[in-house]
Amino acid sequence: MKSTANPYAYGALAAEKYIKDWGIAALPIDPFAIAAEFKITVAAKPASNAGVSGMLIRVGNEFAIAYAMHIDNEPFQRYSVGHELGHYFLPGHPEAVLDARGVHESRAQFTSKDRYEMEADGFAAGLLMPRHLFFPALERAGQGLAAVENLGTLCKTSLHATAIRYAQCTREPAAIIVSVGDKIDQCFMSEALKAVDGIDWLHKREAVPRNTPTFAFNQDAESVRRAVRIEAGSNLQDWFGGRRRIAIDEDVIGLGSYGKTLTVLYNIAVPEPEEEEDEAALIESWTPRFKR
Ligand SMILES: [Zn+2]
């Protein structure tokens, strides 16, 4: 497969091809069963430090996957195994990532800048949420955070990983934002939102806009830790600028002990160009003209 500019996309596309080739046709995908199929032993293991999510280990021609024992949550374990399967299946990965002892320690979950880690993260997302199975599920999932939660339950994936896939796959204008305190960590916009004229991109490390429900929510670290969930009204202009005030829905949830907050922006009624013209004509028709 030809490499694409985006390492996440490259990994995800490769995984989707495997899922199709293996004839797996239903969610949830079981990465433990895939590993077993390829005679890869999977076990929980204490990690050398808390940043390590999993390991790929080669002894001779045998491979094993270890996921970090401190990860006590099924979606994260499944994602971690999916990531290590990425290192096993992606061309060039075993050679590049295994050290002299035949061990690779992963820092998964979209936090690494390393190309191989990013490709393996993409592989895990594509493996657990392949688009050809995810699209039909998305149609039935509802909207906003509720849709992300429904899809996460179906795919057995974390809210964070599912939200990113939701933003990539939904046909609606929507965005997901991961924030820490008053800083934006990540923003993923759907294609339909990117196509809206006049809005700005949110970049990593920019501040959470002050007048948004997310900003207010993040003032209380306890809400983040206890995974409190709110549904609020918001405005597209507050997040992305642009000329117009457009009312939107903003769902917010604390991601627990990670100290991060997930925001889903949706129900965005983007004005059609004709509507704007009609509105201009209406305003024009109400403008008095005086004859002398
Ligand atoms: Zn890795």
Tab-separated table of C-alpha atoms in Angstrom, residues 96-213:
chain	number	residue	atom	x	y	z
A	96	ALA	CA	11.762	-0.321	12.813
A	97	VAL	CA	10.211	-0.523	16.277
A	98	LEU	CA	11.740	-3.616	17.938
A	99	ASP	CA	14.939	-2.916	19.857
A	100	ALA	CA	17.966	-5.259	20.120
A	101	ARG	CA	16.123	-7.334	22.757
A	102	GLY	CA	13.133	-7.691	20.406
A	103	VAL	CA	10.942	-5.422	22.540
A	104	HIS	CA	8.875	-2.345	21.603
A	105	GLU	CA	7.177	-0.190	24.224
A	106	SER	CA	4.192	1.800	22.924
A	107	ARG	CA	2.825	5.133	23.940
A	108	ALA	CA	-0.554	4.872	22.279
A	109	GLN	CA	-3.799	6.883	22.319
A	110	PHE	CA	-2.905	9.742	19.995
A	111	THR	CA	-0.236	11.286	22.212
A	112	SER	CA	2.957	10.395	20.330
A	113	LYS	CA	4.633	12.377	17.549
A	114	ASP	CA	6.527	9.329	16.328
A	115	ARG	CA	5.478	8.222	12.835
A	116	TYR	CA	5.316	4.508	13.742
A	117	GLU	CA	3.255	5.200	16.866
A	118	MET	CA	0.858	7.387	14.855
A	119	GLU	CA	0.501	4.699	12.165
A	120	ALA	CA	-0.194	2.053	14.836
A	121	ASP	CA	-2.793	4.339	16.490
A	122	GLY	CA	-4.473	4.788	13.100
A	123	PHE	CA	-4.344	1.010	12.611
A	124	ALA	CA	-6.077	0.442	15.984
A	125	ALA	CA	-8.839	2.950	15.093
A	126	GLY	CA	-9.342	1.452	11.610
A	127	LEU	CA	-9.277	-2.083	13.022
A	128	LEU	CA	-11.856	-1.501	15.786
A	129	MET	CA	-13.984	0.988	13.798
A	130	PRO	CA	-13.591	0.122	10.086
A	131	ARG	CA	-15.568	2.626	8.027
A	132	HIS	CA	-17.564	0.041	6.042
A	133	LEU	CA	-19.058	-1.204	9.361
A	134	PHE	CA	-18.943	2.136	11.194
A	135	PHE	CA	-20.925	4.139	8.577
A	136	PRO	CA	-24.148	2.085	8.847
A	137	ALA	CA	-23.867	2.126	12.663
A	138	LEU	CA	-23.433	5.908	12.580
A	139	GLU	CA	-26.738	6.283	10.692
A	140	ARG	CA	-28.574	4.679	13.627
A	141	ALA	CA	-26.516	6.194	16.467
A	142	GLY	CA	-28.325	9.516	16.984
A	143	GLN	CA	-26.507	12.816	17.462
A	144	GLY	CA	-23.818	14.473	19.525
A	145	LEU	CA	-22.285	12.836	22.586
A	146	ALA	CA	-25.166	10.326	22.718
A	147	ALA	CA	-24.114	9.077	19.260
A	148	VAL	CA	-20.477	8.801	20.385
A	149	GLU	CA	-21.567	6.864	23.500
A	150	ASN	CA	-23.783	4.507	21.443
A	151	LEU	CA	-20.996	3.845	18.943
A	152	GLY	CA	-18.486	3.330	21.764
A	153	THR	CA	-20.779	0.736	23.340
A	154	LEU	CA	-21.203	-1.010	19.989
A	155	CYS	CA	-17.496	-0.991	19.045
A	156	LYS	CA	-16.224	-1.390	22.657
A	157	THR	CA	-13.981	1.623	22.135
A	158	SER	CA	-13.188	4.566	24.429
A	159	LEU	CA	-15.184	7.809	24.215
A	160	HIS	CA	-12.033	9.605	23.053
A	161	ALA	CA	-11.171	7.211	20.193
A	162	THR	CA	-14.841	6.880	19.182
A	163	ALA	CA	-15.346	10.655	19.123
A	164	ILE	CA	-12.423	11.113	16.730
A	165	ARG	CA	-13.850	8.433	14.410
A	166	TYR	CA	-17.316	10.066	14.666
A	167	ALA	CA	-15.900	13.436	13.542
A	168	GLN	CA	-14.064	11.758	10.650
A	169	CYS	CA	-17.076	9.772	9.448
A	170	THR	CA	-20.260	11.788	10.095
A	171	ARG	CA	-21.915	13.494	7.136
A	172	GLU	CA	-23.191	16.266	9.441
A	173	PRO	CA	-21.273	19.442	10.309
A	174	ALA	CA	-19.754	18.551	13.683
A	175	ALA	CA	-16.544	18.856	15.681
A	176	ILE	CA	-14.997	17.139	18.657
A	177	ILE	CA	-12.618	18.941	20.961
A	178	VAL	CA	-10.395	17.507	23.677
A	179	SER	CA	-9.329	20.093	26.233
A	180	VAL	CA	-7.284	20.229	29.419
A	181	GLY	CA	-8.200	23.154	31.673
A	182	ASP	CA	-8.328	26.246	29.466
A	183	LYS	CA	-6.164	24.686	26.692
A	184	ILE	CA	-7.346	22.862	23.587
A	185	ASP	CA	-5.467	19.592	23.147
A	186	GLN	CA	-7.122	18.320	19.955
A	187	CYS	CA	-9.844	19.370	17.533
A	188	PHE	CA	-11.299	17.188	14.801
A	189	MET	CA	-13.819	18.739	12.398
A	190	SER	CA	-16.132	16.765	10.101
A	191	GLU	CA	-15.748	17.276	6.344
A	192	ALA	CA	-19.143	19.046	6.250
A	193	LEU	CA	-17.937	21.552	8.882
A	194	LYS	CA	-14.597	22.122	7.130
A	195	ALA	CA	-16.584	23.085	4.021
A	196	VAL	CA	-18.320	25.971	5.812
A	197	ASP	CA	-17.019	29.297	4.520
A	198	GLY	CA	-15.337	31.752	6.797
A	199	ILE	CA	-14.615	29.616	9.872
A	200	ASP	CA	-11.167	29.290	11.389
A	201	TRP	CA	-9.241	26.179	12.355
A	202	LEU	CA	-8.620	25.568	15.994
A	203	HIS	CA	-4.999	24.684	16.514
A	204	LYS	CA	-3.428	22.570	19.191
A	205	ARG	CA	-2.735	24.514	22.364
A	206	GLU	CA	-5.061	27.383	21.598
A	207	ALA	CA	-7.218	28.478	24.485
A	208	VAL	CA	-10.772	27.238	25.070
A	209	PRO	CA	-13.009	30.238	24.201
A	210	ARG	CA	-14.102	31.893	27.460
A	211	ASN	CA	-17.830	32.151	26.767
A	212	THR	CA	-18.385	28.463	25.953
A	213	PRO	CA	-19.982	25.780	28.184
